[in-house]
Amino acid sequence: MEMGQQCRRWALVLVTLFWAFSLLCCSSVDGFSKVRGVNLGGWLVVEGWIKPSLFDGIPNGDMLDGTQIQLMSAMLQKYVSAENGGGSNVTVDRDTASSWETFKLWRVSESEFQFRCFKGQFLTSSDRGGFISATVDSPGINETFSIERNNTRVHIKLSTGSYVQATWGNQLAFNYQGEPGWDDNAATFEMTIVANNLHGEYQLTNGYGHDRAKEVLMKHWNTFVTANDFDFLSQSSINTVRIPVGWWIAHDPDPPAPFTGGSLAALDRAFVWAQAYDLKCIIDLHAAPGSQNGMEHSASRDGSIDWPSDDYISQTLDVIDFLSSRYANYPSLLGIELLNEPSAAAVPLDVLVSYYARGYQIVRNYSPTVYVIFCQRIGNADPMELYQANIGVSNTVVDLHYYNLFDPYFDDLNATENIQFIYKSRMPQVQALNSANGPLVFVGEWTNEWNVTNASRFQYQMFGSVQLDVYGEASFGWSYWTLKNDERHWDFEWNIKKKYLLLGNSSTKSTNFFLLALACGLYLATIVDWCSQ
């Protein structure tokens, strides 16, 4: 007991010292104090993991767009398979299921769906021979089926009233007449939901349907972020909000289906609040047409990444033009981020650089001073590639996103090792980019969460403080992800009020103070690790 009390006393002393060092001095960028920002994630672009309750009222909520399913014939005990992953016949002859036997749902209504194959084609009943094939690229009425459910068993019905059935010849026909029961008959299938991990704007709006979705989102937009939050941020020494928006905001109040209008008015309110509480705004295009990364926060319908096409890029540039023309003269506008987290695997660098260059010029058509922000590609990509691209002439920024998550490397690190990683790996990269000839450096997303099990508040405090110090070295500043979140350690407000994150008042420190503070932090983390053993 005495040893534990001594550990806590030393930890408290070191936390106090470390926090004090964070109060010492600050610098500025073109007369504006470095960005100390918070993201308004999950507000104008839905991310279900941030507020899962938004999806609670959707009928058949486990069958949203992008849900991956497999179907096994109750009669044959074989899986339905699109041969070669799509583009040809469909069989019912596989003992085990893999990618060819997995279909992504496109939701038409709460009971009507389309089935997309591994290679992108859709199951269709257009074959005159009476058999289902996987040969259509753009779905219509012949590719739309009703699903009747009885627990894990389903019937698949055409608009004509006939049902899909397996044949003894291992084909999938659509000529079953009458009402099938739920026994092991030819028209009954066991449905396995393999993945249901997309809960974004598309899934919400298409899941509820236009009218109900509008009700849900209007309530969310009016309550999730309010003027009181801007007041809280201002009092917490935050000077900037990064606001994710979706491409459909440019079409408000009547965006293309399934999206609903109203987010533009919410963004307008944010600018009013920002001016009232002396905050700056960064508009972040979080979701581009076609999806730039296949994730729910880019409003992907089924995980596909279709953005790198001439048509979608042209539409995206139109969105940048709309946002620039509307907000360029607002005194609270600090920057426009042209695209959030493009995928390194799916978005070629030359395509991205060309887009960034054109987007930069569009912003400059409306303002010579607004910062134009280029997000690094996520995945296997070095942010230095954007410095070497020489995009833009003035007031440009490269956005890095730093998480000690989403990579197996971090799975087994303890508190000390996580803290050391921030200093040993992240700090050199920030310093190298700071000294590169080109854009300013912005850590546009980071959070006070990790994979350390049962971490103490002291450990969280040190993890957060080291991140604040290292990311505070970035020449443009940093922005925390995110303001509010049901996952509490991601929630900025909760972290501040519960003192899991000790923010301080400075944007950066001198190197000597930083090193001394870091030493305290590492020592503290070691003590806490030792005390917890």
PDB file of C-alpha atoms in Angstrom, residues 73-353:
ATOM      1  CA  SER A  73     -29.192 -23.404 -50.371  1.00  0.00           C
ATOM      2  CA  ALA A  74     -31.180 -25.155 -47.657  1.00  0.00           C
ATOM      3  CA  MET A  75     -31.909 -27.984 -50.075  1.00  0.00           C
ATOM      4  CA  LEU A  76     -28.431 -28.545 -51.531  1.00  0.00           C
ATOM      5  CA  GLN A  77     -26.362 -27.326 -48.578  1.00  0.00           C
ATOM      6  CA  LYS A  78     -24.186 -25.540 -51.138  1.00  0.00           C
ATOM      7  CA  TYR A  79     -23.247 -21.856 -51.417  1.00  0.00           C
ATOM      8  CA  VAL A  80     -24.395 -19.531 -54.193  1.00  0.00           C
ATOM      9  CA  SER A  81     -21.330 -18.510 -56.210  1.00  0.00           C
ATOM     10  CA  ALA A  82     -20.698 -15.912 -58.923  1.00  0.00           C
ATOM     11  CA  GLU A  83     -18.197 -17.719 -61.133  1.00  0.00           C
ATOM     12  CA  ASN A  84     -14.869 -15.888 -61.416  1.00  0.00           C
ATOM     13  CA  GLY A  85     -16.227 -13.266 -59.027  1.00  0.00           C
ATOM     14  CA  GLY A  86     -18.784 -11.971 -61.547  1.00  0.00           C
ATOM     15  CA  GLY A  87     -19.277 -11.423 -65.240  1.00  0.00           C
ATOM     16  CA  SER A  88     -20.729 -14.836 -66.068  1.00  0.00           C
ATOM     17  CA  ASN A  89     -22.877 -17.633 -64.614  1.00  0.00           C
ATOM     18  CA  VAL A  90     -24.080 -18.132 -61.069  1.00  0.00           C
ATOM     19  CA  THR A  91     -23.904 -21.605 -59.548  1.00  0.00           C
ATOM     20  CA  VAL A  92     -24.977 -23.265 -56.310  1.00  0.00           C
ATOM     21  CA  ASP A  93     -22.151 -25.742 -55.898  1.00  0.00           C
ATOM     22  CA  ARG A  94     -19.602 -24.538 -53.329  1.00  0.00           C
ATOM     23  CA  ASP A  95     -19.020 -26.335 -50.031  1.00  0.00           C
ATOM     24  CA  THR A  96     -17.248 -23.354 -48.502  1.00  0.00           C
ATOM     25  CA  ALA A  97     -17.629 -19.637 -49.033  1.00  0.00           C
ATOM     26  CA  SER A  98     -15.007 -17.079 -50.029  1.00  0.00           C
ATOM     27  CA  SER A  99     -14.952 -13.904 -52.135  1.00  0.00           C
ATOM     28  CA  TRP A 100     -16.890 -15.343 -55.107  1.00  0.00           C
ATOM     29  CA  GLU A 101     -19.642 -16.420 -52.726  1.00  0.00           C
ATOM     30  CA  THR A 102     -19.861 -13.039 -50.989  1.00  0.00           C
ATOM     31  CA  PHE A 103     -22.270 -10.342 -52.189  1.00  0.00           C
ATOM     32  CA  LYS A 104     -22.584  -6.689 -51.188  1.00  0.00           C
ATOM     33  CA  LEU A 105     -26.093  -5.401 -50.692  1.00  0.00           C
ATOM     34  CA  TRP A 106     -27.379  -2.274 -52.394  1.00  0.00           C
ATOM     35  CA  ARG A 107     -30.513  -1.293 -50.531  1.00  0.00           C
ATOM     36  CA  VAL A 108     -33.526  -0.128 -52.577  1.00  0.00           C
ATOM     37  CA  SER A 109     -36.053  -0.178 -49.720  1.00  0.00           C
ATOM     38  CA  GLU A 110     -36.287  -1.863 -46.343  1.00  0.00           C
ATOM     39  CA  SER A 111     -37.086  -5.172 -48.052  1.00  0.00           C
ATOM     40  CA  GLU A 112     -35.712  -4.722 -51.606  1.00  0.00           C
ATOM     41  CA  PHE A 113     -32.060  -5.179 -52.475  1.00  0.00           C
ATOM     42  CA  GLN A 114     -29.544  -5.615 -55.261  1.00  0.00           C
ATOM     43  CA  PHE A 115     -26.633  -8.034 -54.989  1.00  0.00           C
ATOM     44  CA  ARG A 116     -23.188  -6.858 -56.101  1.00  0.00           C
ATOM     45  CA  CYS A 117     -20.509  -9.431 -56.842  1.00  0.00           C
ATOM     46  CA  PHE A 118     -16.810  -9.378 -56.022  1.00  0.00           C
ATOM     47  CA  LYS A 119     -15.858  -7.860 -59.400  1.00  0.00           C
ATOM     48  CA  GLY A 120     -18.664  -5.318 -59.362  1.00  0.00           C
ATOM     49  CA  GLN A 121     -21.381  -6.891 -61.508  1.00  0.00           C
ATOM     50  CA  PHE A 122     -24.902  -7.467 -60.183  1.00  0.00           C
ATOM     51  CA  LEU A 123     -27.056 -10.563 -60.027  1.00  0.00           C
ATOM     52  CA  THR A 124     -29.762 -10.289 -62.669  1.00  0.00           C
ATOM     53  CA  SER A 125     -32.929 -12.068 -63.758  1.00  0.00           C
ATOM     54  CA  SER A 126     -32.673 -10.707 -67.311  1.00  0.00           C
ATOM     55  CA  ASP A 127     -31.540 -14.057 -68.734  1.00  0.00           C
ATOM     56  CA  ARG A 128     -34.267 -15.461 -70.988  1.00  0.00           C
ATOM     57  CA  GLY A 129     -33.322 -18.994 -70.065  1.00  0.00           C
ATOM     58  CA  GLY A 130     -34.719 -18.484 -66.588  1.00  0.00           C
ATOM     59  CA  PHE A 131     -31.422 -18.532 -64.693  1.00  0.00           C
ATOM     60  CA  ILE A 132     -29.742 -15.900 -62.531  1.00  0.00           C
ATOM     61  CA  SER A 133     -26.434 -14.589 -63.887  1.00  0.00           C
ATOM     62  CA  ALA A 134     -23.917 -11.946 -62.753  1.00  0.00           C
ATOM     63  CA  THR A 135     -23.526  -9.893 -65.910  1.00  0.00           C
ATOM     64  CA  VAL A 136     -25.009  -6.413 -65.334  1.00  0.00           C
ATOM     65  CA  ASP A 137     -22.876  -3.381 -64.424  1.00  0.00           C
ATOM     66  CA  SER A 138     -25.667  -0.904 -63.623  1.00  0.00           C
ATOM     67  CA  PRO A 139     -28.632  -2.326 -61.685  1.00  0.00           C
ATOM     68  CA  GLY A 140     -32.281  -1.752 -62.523  1.00  0.00           C
ATOM     69  CA  ILE A 141     -35.589  -3.527 -62.083  1.00  0.00           C
ATOM     70  CA  ASN A 142     -34.258  -6.920 -63.240  1.00  0.00           C
ATOM     71  CA  GLU A 143     -31.497  -6.703 -60.641  1.00  0.00           C
ATOM     72  CA  THR A 144     -33.828  -5.795 -57.759  1.00  0.00           C
ATOM     73  CA  PHE A 145     -35.094  -8.544 -55.466  1.00  0.00           C
ATOM     74  CA  SER A 146     -37.290  -8.643 -52.372  1.00  0.00           C
ATOM     75  CA  ILE A 147     -35.889 -10.493 -49.378  1.00  0.00           C
ATOM     76  CA  GLU A 148     -38.312 -12.232 -47.008  1.00  0.00           C
ATOM     77  CA  ARG A 149     -36.696 -13.146 -43.687  1.00  0.00           C
ATOM     78  CA  ASN A 150     -37.351 -15.782 -41.051  1.00  0.00           C
ATOM     79  CA  ASN A 151     -34.446 -15.552 -38.634  1.00  0.00           C
ATOM     80  CA  THR A 152     -31.401 -16.580 -40.698  1.00  0.00           C
ATOM     81  CA  ARG A 153     -33.502 -18.093 -43.488  1.00  0.00           C
ATOM     82  CA  VAL A 154     -34.558 -16.028 -46.501  1.00  0.00           C
ATOM     83  CA  HIS A 155     -36.642 -16.189 -49.674  1.00  0.00           C
ATOM     84  CA  ILE A 156     -35.581 -14.085 -52.661  1.00  0.00           C
ATOM     85  CA  LYS A 157     -38.492 -12.825 -54.731  1.00  0.00           C
ATOM     86  CA  LEU A 158     -38.730 -11.099 -58.119  1.00  0.00           C
ATOM     87  CA  SER A 159     -41.088  -8.238 -58.914  1.00  0.00           C
ATOM     88  CA  THR A 160     -43.070 -10.705 -61.032  1.00  0.00           C
ATOM     89  CA  GLY A 161     -43.947 -12.697 -57.913  1.00  0.00           C
ATOM     90  CA  SER A 162     -41.822 -15.770 -58.631  1.00  0.00           C
ATOM     91  CA  TYR A 163     -39.013 -16.853 -56.316  1.00  0.00           C
ATOM     92  CA  VAL A 164     -35.360 -17.657 -56.849  1.00  0.00           C
ATOM     93  CA  GLN A 165     -34.562 -21.318 -56.322  1.00  0.00           C
ATOM     94  CA  ALA A 166     -31.631 -23.692 -56.428  1.00  0.00           C
ATOM     95  CA  THR A 167     -31.882 -26.566 -58.905  1.00  0.00           C
ATOM     96  CA  TRP A 168     -30.579 -30.090 -58.636  1.00  0.00           C
ATOM     97  CA  GLY A 169     -28.319 -29.136 -61.520  1.00  0.00           C
ATOM     98  CA  ASN A 170     -26.604 -26.602 -59.219  1.00  0.00           C
ATOM     99  CA  GLN A 171     -27.962 -23.561 -60.991  1.00  0.00           C
ATOM    100  CA  LEU A 172     -29.880 -20.581 -59.643  1.00  0.00           C
ATOM    101  CA  ALA A 173     -33.257 -20.237 -61.361  1.00  0.00           C
ATOM    102  CA  PHE A 174     -36.050 -17.702 -60.884  1.00  0.00           C
ATOM    103  CA  ASN A 175     -39.097 -19.795 -61.691  1.00  0.00           C
ATOM    104  CA  TYR A 176     -40.342 -21.075 -58.332  1.00  0.00           C
ATOM    105  CA  GLN A 177     -44.089 -20.555 -58.222  1.00  0.00           C
ATOM    106  CA  GLY A 178     -46.346 -20.419 -55.204  1.00  0.00           C
ATOM    107  CA  GLU A 179     -45.464 -19.662 -51.574  1.00  0.00           C
ATOM    108  CA  PRO A 180     -42.412 -21.555 -50.334  1.00  0.00           C
ATOM    109  CA  GLY A 181     -42.349 -22.643 -46.730  1.00  0.00           C
ATOM    110  CA  TRP A 182     -39.348 -22.420 -44.426  1.00  0.00           C
ATOM    111  CA  ASP A 183     -38.265 -26.037 -44.610  1.00  0.00           C
ATOM    112  CA  ASP A 184     -35.336 -27.299 -46.708  1.00  0.00           C
ATOM    113  CA  ASN A 185     -37.007 -26.532 -50.020  1.00  0.00           C
ATOM    114  CA  ALA A 186     -35.464 -25.215 -53.232  1.00  0.00           C
ATOM    115  CA  ALA A 187     -36.456 -21.567 -52.638  1.00  0.00           C
ATOM    116  CA  THR A 188     -35.111 -21.288 -49.084  1.00  0.00           C
ATOM    117  CA  PHE A 189     -31.584 -20.096 -48.336  1.00  0.00           C
ATOM    118  CA  GLU A 190     -29.519 -19.636 -45.201  1.00  0.00           C
ATOM    119  CA  MET A 191     -28.186 -16.056 -45.152  1.00  0.00           C
ATOM    120  CA  THR A 192     -24.969 -15.300 -43.284  1.00  0.00           C
ATOM    121  CA  ILE A 193     -24.066 -11.663 -42.655  1.00  0.00           C
ATOM    122  CA  VAL A 194     -20.301 -11.646 -43.065  1.00  0.00           C
ATOM    123  CA  ALA A 195     -19.710  -7.930 -42.489  1.00  0.00           C
ATOM    124  CA  ASN A 196     -21.908  -4.993 -41.594  1.00  0.00           C
ATOM    125  CA  ASN A 197     -19.272  -2.363 -40.906  1.00  0.00           C
ATOM    126  CA  LEU A 198     -20.337   0.601 -43.035  1.00  0.00           C
ATOM    127  CA  HIS A 199     -22.425   3.095 -41.056  1.00  0.00           C
ATOM    128  CA  GLY A 200     -22.010   6.372 -42.857  1.00  0.00           C
ATOM    129  CA  GLU A 201     -24.145   9.090 -44.390  1.00  0.00           C
ATOM    130  CA  TYR A 202     -25.169   6.863 -47.308  1.00  0.00           C
ATOM    131  CA  GLN A 203     -26.256   3.989 -45.066  1.00  0.00           C
ATOM    132  CA  LEU A 204     -28.240   6.287 -42.786  1.00  0.00           C
ATOM    133  CA  THR A 205     -30.083   8.273 -45.446  1.00  0.00           C
ATOM    134  CA  ASN A 206     -30.796   5.296 -47.692  1.00  0.00           C
ATOM    135  CA  GLY A 207     -31.689   3.139 -44.705  1.00  0.00           C
ATOM    136  CA  TYR A 208     -34.334   5.492 -43.326  1.00  0.00           C
ATOM    137  CA  GLY A 209     -35.549   6.882 -46.633  1.00  0.00           C
ATOM    138  CA  HIS A 210     -35.648  10.591 -47.469  1.00  0.00           C
ATOM    139  CA  ASP A 211     -38.343  11.920 -45.137  1.00  0.00           C
ATOM    140  CA  ARG A 212     -37.373  10.025 -41.992  1.00  0.00           C
ATOM    141  CA  ALA A 213     -33.663  10.585 -42.669  1.00  0.00           C
ATOM    142  CA  LYS A 214     -34.265  14.324 -42.860  1.00  0.00           C
ATOM    143  CA  GLU A 215     -36.015  14.273 -39.478  1.00  0.00           C
ATOM    144  CA  VAL A 216     -33.188  12.312 -37.876  1.00  0.00           C
ATOM    145  CA  LEU A 217     -30.454  14.469 -39.375  1.00  0.00           C
ATOM    146  CA  MET A 218     -32.129  17.806 -38.677  1.00  0.00           C
ATOM    147  CA  LYS A 219     -32.376  16.875 -35.002  1.00  0.00           C
ATOM    148  CA  HIS A 220     -28.747  15.710 -35.051  1.00  0.00           C
ATOM    149  CA  TRP A 221     -27.454  18.860 -36.778  1.00  0.00           C
ATOM    150  CA  ASN A 222     -29.357  21.065 -34.315  1.00  0.00           C
ATOM    151  CA  THR A 223     -28.213  19.305 -31.140  1.00  0.00           C
ATOM    152  CA  PHE A 224     -24.895  17.503 -31.658  1.00  0.00           C
ATOM    153  CA  VAL A 225     -22.902  20.737 -32.058  1.00  0.00           C
ATOM    154  CA  THR A 226     -24.228  24.042 -30.731  1.00  0.00           C
ATOM    155  CA  ALA A 227     -23.040  27.545 -29.852  1.00  0.00           C
ATOM    156  CA  ASN A 228     -22.354  26.278 -26.330  1.00  0.00           C
ATOM    157  CA  ASP A 229     -19.726  23.921 -27.762  1.00  0.00           C
ATOM    158  CA  PHE A 230     -17.952  26.814 -29.463  1.00  0.00           C
ATOM    159  CA  ASP A 231     -18.019  28.666 -26.146  1.00  0.00           C
ATOM    160  CA  PHE A 232     -16.503  25.626 -24.417  1.00  0.00           C
ATOM    161  CA  LEU A 233     -13.774  25.318 -27.052  1.00  0.00           C
ATOM    162  CA  SER A 234     -12.903  28.985 -26.796  1.00  0.00           C
ATOM    163  CA  GLN A 235     -12.651  28.766 -23.006  1.00  0.00           C
ATOM    164  CA  SER A 236     -10.456  25.664 -23.405  1.00  0.00           C
ATOM    165  CA  SER A 237      -7.827  27.618 -25.379  1.00  0.00           C
ATOM    166  CA  ILE A 238      -8.891  26.127 -28.706  1.00  0.00           C
ATOM    167  CA  ASN A 239      -8.677  28.596 -31.590  1.00  0.00           C
ATOM    168  CA  THR A 240      -9.859  26.569 -34.609  1.00  0.00           C
ATOM    169  CA  VAL A 241     -12.476  24.030 -35.639  1.00  0.00           C
ATOM    170  CA  ARG A 242     -11.933  21.659 -38.544  1.00  0.00           C
ATOM    171  CA  ILE A 243     -15.369  20.926 -39.998  1.00  0.00           C
ATOM    172  CA  PRO A 244     -15.822  17.804 -42.155  1.00  0.00           C
ATOM    173  CA  VAL A 245     -18.416  18.224 -44.923  1.00  0.00           C
ATOM    174  CA  GLY A 246     -19.746  15.990 -47.678  1.00  0.00           C
ATOM    175  CA  TRP A 247     -19.827  16.784 -51.396  1.00  0.00           C
ATOM    176  CA  TRP A 248     -23.637  16.927 -51.373  1.00  0.00           C
ATOM    177  CA  ILE A 249     -23.516  20.153 -49.362  1.00  0.00           C
ATOM    178  CA  ALA A 250     -22.916  21.989 -52.649  1.00  0.00           C
ATOM    179  CA  HIS A 251     -26.349  20.793 -53.858  1.00  0.00           C
ATOM    180  CA  ASP A 252     -28.267  21.903 -50.772  1.00  0.00           C
ATOM    181  CA  PRO A 253     -31.230  22.092 -50.241  1.00  0.00           C
ATOM    182  CA  ASP A 254     -31.978  19.283 -52.732  1.00  0.00           C
ATOM    183  CA  PRO A 255     -28.925  17.029 -53.094  1.00  0.00           C
ATOM    184  CA  PRO A 256     -29.008  13.836 -55.159  1.00  0.00           C
ATOM    185  CA  ALA A 257     -30.651  10.831 -53.512  1.00  0.00           C
ATOM    186  CA  PRO A 258     -30.297   9.436 -50.978  1.00  0.00           C
ATOM    187  CA  PHE A 259     -28.708  12.475 -49.326  1.00  0.00           C
ATOM    188  CA  THR A 260     -30.843  15.125 -47.656  1.00  0.00           C
ATOM    189  CA  GLY A 261     -30.509  18.886 -47.496  1.00  0.00           C
ATOM    190  CA  GLY A 262     -29.836  20.944 -44.403  1.00  0.00           C
ATOM    191  CA  SER A 263     -26.125  20.595 -43.683  1.00  0.00           C
ATOM    192  CA  LEU A 264     -25.360  23.885 -45.444  1.00  0.00           C
ATOM    193  CA  ALA A 265     -27.444  25.867 -42.958  1.00  0.00           C
ATOM    194  CA  ALA A 266     -25.607  24.098 -40.139  1.00  0.00           C
ATOM    195  CA  LEU A 267     -22.245  25.064 -41.649  1.00  0.00           C
ATOM    196  CA  ASP A 268     -23.441  28.659 -41.932  1.00  0.00           C
ATOM    197  CA  ARG A 269     -24.304  28.593 -38.235  1.00  0.00           C
ATOM    198  CA  ALA A 270     -20.828  27.304 -37.422  1.00  0.00           C
ATOM    199  CA  PHE A 271     -19.280  30.346 -39.070  1.00  0.00           C
ATOM    200  CA  VAL A 272     -21.556  32.656 -37.068  1.00  0.00           C
ATOM    201  CA  TRP A 273     -20.591  30.918 -33.828  1.00  0.00           C
ATOM    202  CA  ALA A 274     -16.917  30.954 -34.781  1.00  0.00           C
ATOM    203  CA  GLN A 275     -16.974  34.721 -35.223  1.00  0.00           C
ATOM    204  CA  ALA A 276     -18.857  35.175 -31.951  1.00  0.00           C
ATOM    205  CA  TYR A 277     -16.311  33.130 -30.000  1.00  0.00           C
ATOM    206  CA  ASP A 278     -13.199  34.223 -31.906  1.00  0.00           C
ATOM    207  CA  LEU A 279     -12.508  30.865 -33.529  1.00  0.00           C
ATOM    208  CA  LYS A 280     -11.253  30.085 -37.019  1.00  0.00           C
ATOM    209  CA  CYS A 281     -12.756  27.480 -39.351  1.00  0.00           C
ATOM    210  CA  ILE A 282     -11.160  24.936 -41.649  1.00  0.00           C
ATOM    211  CA  ILE A 283     -13.638  23.409 -44.099  1.00  0.00           C
ATOM    212  CA  ASP A 284     -12.584  19.829 -44.752  1.00  0.00           C
ATOM    213  CA  LEU A 285     -14.037  17.981 -47.757  1.00  0.00           C
ATOM    214  CA  HIS A 286     -14.363  14.680 -45.935  1.00  0.00           C
ATOM    215  CA  ALA A 287     -16.509  12.836 -48.474  1.00  0.00           C
ATOM    216  CA  ALA A 288     -15.958  13.204 -52.217  1.00  0.00           C
ATOM    217  CA  PRO A 289     -18.226  11.902 -55.009  1.00  0.00           C
ATOM    218  CA  GLY A 290     -17.542   8.229 -55.608  1.00  0.00           C
ATOM    219  CA  SER A 291     -15.565   7.953 -52.334  1.00  0.00           C
ATOM    220  CA  GLN A 292     -11.830   8.547 -52.151  1.00  0.00           C
ATOM    221  CA  ASN A 293     -11.111   5.762 -49.653  1.00  0.00           C
ATOM    222  CA  GLY A 294     -14.075   3.360 -49.454  1.00  0.00           C
ATOM    223  CA  MET A 295     -14.747   4.126 -45.795  1.00  0.00           C
ATOM    224  CA  GLU A 296     -17.989   5.129 -44.132  1.00  0.00           C
ATOM    225  CA  HIS A 297     -16.698   8.637 -43.416  1.00  0.00           C
ATOM    226  CA  SER A 298     -16.345   9.224 -47.159  1.00  0.00           C
ATOM    227  CA  ALA A 299     -19.994   8.165 -47.642  1.00  0.00           C
ATOM    228  CA  SER A 300     -19.064   5.090 -49.662  1.00  0.00           C
ATOM    229  CA  ARG A 301     -22.088   3.007 -50.571  1.00  0.00           C
ATOM    230  CA  ASP A 302     -20.396  -0.370 -50.392  1.00  0.00           C
ATOM    231  CA  GLY A 303     -16.687   0.150 -49.734  1.00  0.00           C
ATOM    232  CA  SER A 304     -15.805   0.800 -53.377  1.00  0.00           C
ATOM    233  CA  ILE A 305     -13.385   3.607 -54.275  1.00  0.00           C
ATOM    234  CA  ASP A 306     -14.583   5.237 -57.484  1.00  0.00           C
ATOM    235  CA  TRP A 307     -13.401   8.826 -56.995  1.00  0.00           C
ATOM    236  CA  PRO A 308     -10.312   8.697 -59.281  1.00  0.00           C
ATOM    237  CA  SER A 309     -12.313   9.317 -62.461  1.00  0.00           C
ATOM    238  CA  ASP A 310     -12.557  12.424 -64.633  1.00  0.00           C
ATOM    239  CA  ASP A 311     -16.261  12.862 -63.910  1.00  0.00           C
ATOM    240  CA  TYR A 312     -15.999  12.545 -60.135  1.00  0.00           C
ATOM    241  CA  ILE A 313     -12.918  14.767 -59.973  1.00  0.00           C
ATOM    242  CA  SER A 314     -14.724  17.421 -62.014  1.00  0.00           C
ATOM    243  CA  GLN A 315     -17.685  17.240 -59.619  1.00  0.00           C
ATOM    244  CA  THR A 316     -15.315  17.571 -56.666  1.00  0.00           C
ATOM    245  CA  LEU A 317     -13.715  20.682 -58.121  1.00  0.00           C
ATOM    246  CA  ASP A 318     -17.197  22.149 -58.470  1.00  0.00           C
ATOM    247  CA  VAL A 319     -17.703  21.536 -54.740  1.00  0.00           C
ATOM    248  CA  ILE A 320     -14.452  23.353 -53.954  1.00  0.00           C
ATOM    249  CA  ASP A 321     -15.605  26.235 -56.143  1.00  0.00           C
ATOM    250  CA  PHE A 322     -18.918  26.362 -54.290  1.00  0.00           C
ATOM    251  CA  LEU A 323     -17.308  26.350 -50.839  1.00  0.00           C
ATOM    252  CA  SER A 324     -14.673  28.909 -51.838  1.00  0.00           C
ATOM    253  CA  SER A 325     -17.144  31.322 -53.375  1.00  0.00           C
ATOM    254  CA  ARG A 326     -19.520  31.068 -50.429  1.00  0.00           C
ATOM    255  CA  TYR A 327     -17.058  31.381 -47.547  1.00  0.00           C
ATOM    256  CA  ALA A 328     -13.916  33.120 -48.866  1.00  0.00           C
ATOM    257  CA  ASN A 329     -14.945  36.494 -47.469  1.00  0.00           C
ATOM    258  CA  TYR A 330     -15.967  35.191 -44.048  1.00  0.00           C
ATOM    259  CA  PRO A 331     -13.438  36.521 -41.517  1.00  0.00           C
ATOM    260  CA  SER A 332     -13.488  33.194 -39.660  1.00  0.00           C
ATOM    261  CA  LEU A 333     -12.360  31.112 -42.656  1.00  0.00           C
ATOM    262  CA  LEU A 334      -8.780  29.972 -42.115  1.00  0.00           C
ATOM    263  CA  GLY A 335      -8.450  27.209 -44.686  1.00  0.00           C
ATOM    264  CA  ILE A 336     -10.069  24.793 -47.108  1.00  0.00           C
ATOM    265  CA  GLU A 337      -8.918  21.172 -47.142  1.00  0.00           C
ATOM    266  CA  LEU A 338      -9.379  19.831 -50.647  1.00  0.00           C
ATOM    267  CA  LEU A 339      -9.822  16.153 -49.780  1.00  0.00           C
ATOM    268  CA  ASN A 340      -9.638  14.029 -46.641  1.00  0.00           C
ATOM    269  CA  GLU A 341      -7.580  10.823 -46.523  1.00  0.00           C
ATOM    270  CA  PRO A 342      -7.354   9.720 -50.163  1.00  0.00           C
ATOM    271  CA  SER A 343      -6.361   6.064 -50.393  1.00  0.00           C
ATOM    272  CA  ALA A 344      -2.757   5.389 -51.400  1.00  0.00           C
ATOM    273  CA  ALA A 345      -3.794   2.031 -52.825  1.00  0.00           C
ATOM    274  CA  ALA A 346      -6.548   3.402 -55.065  1.00  0.00           C
ATOM    275  CA  VAL A 347      -5.697   7.054 -55.786  1.00  0.00           C
ATOM    276  CA  PRO A 348      -2.571   7.444 -57.963  1.00  0.00           C
ATOM    277  CA  LEU A 349      -0.256  10.230 -56.880  1.00  0.00           C
ATOM    278  CA  ASP A 350      -0.275  11.974 -60.267  1.00  0.00           C
ATOM    279  CA  VAL A 351      -4.102  12.060 -60.253  1.00  0.00           C
ATOM    280  CA  LEU A 352      -4.145  13.474 -56.729  1.00  0.00           C
ATOM    281  CA  VAL A 353      -1.471  16.090 -57.416  1.00  0.00           C
TER     282      VAL A 353
END
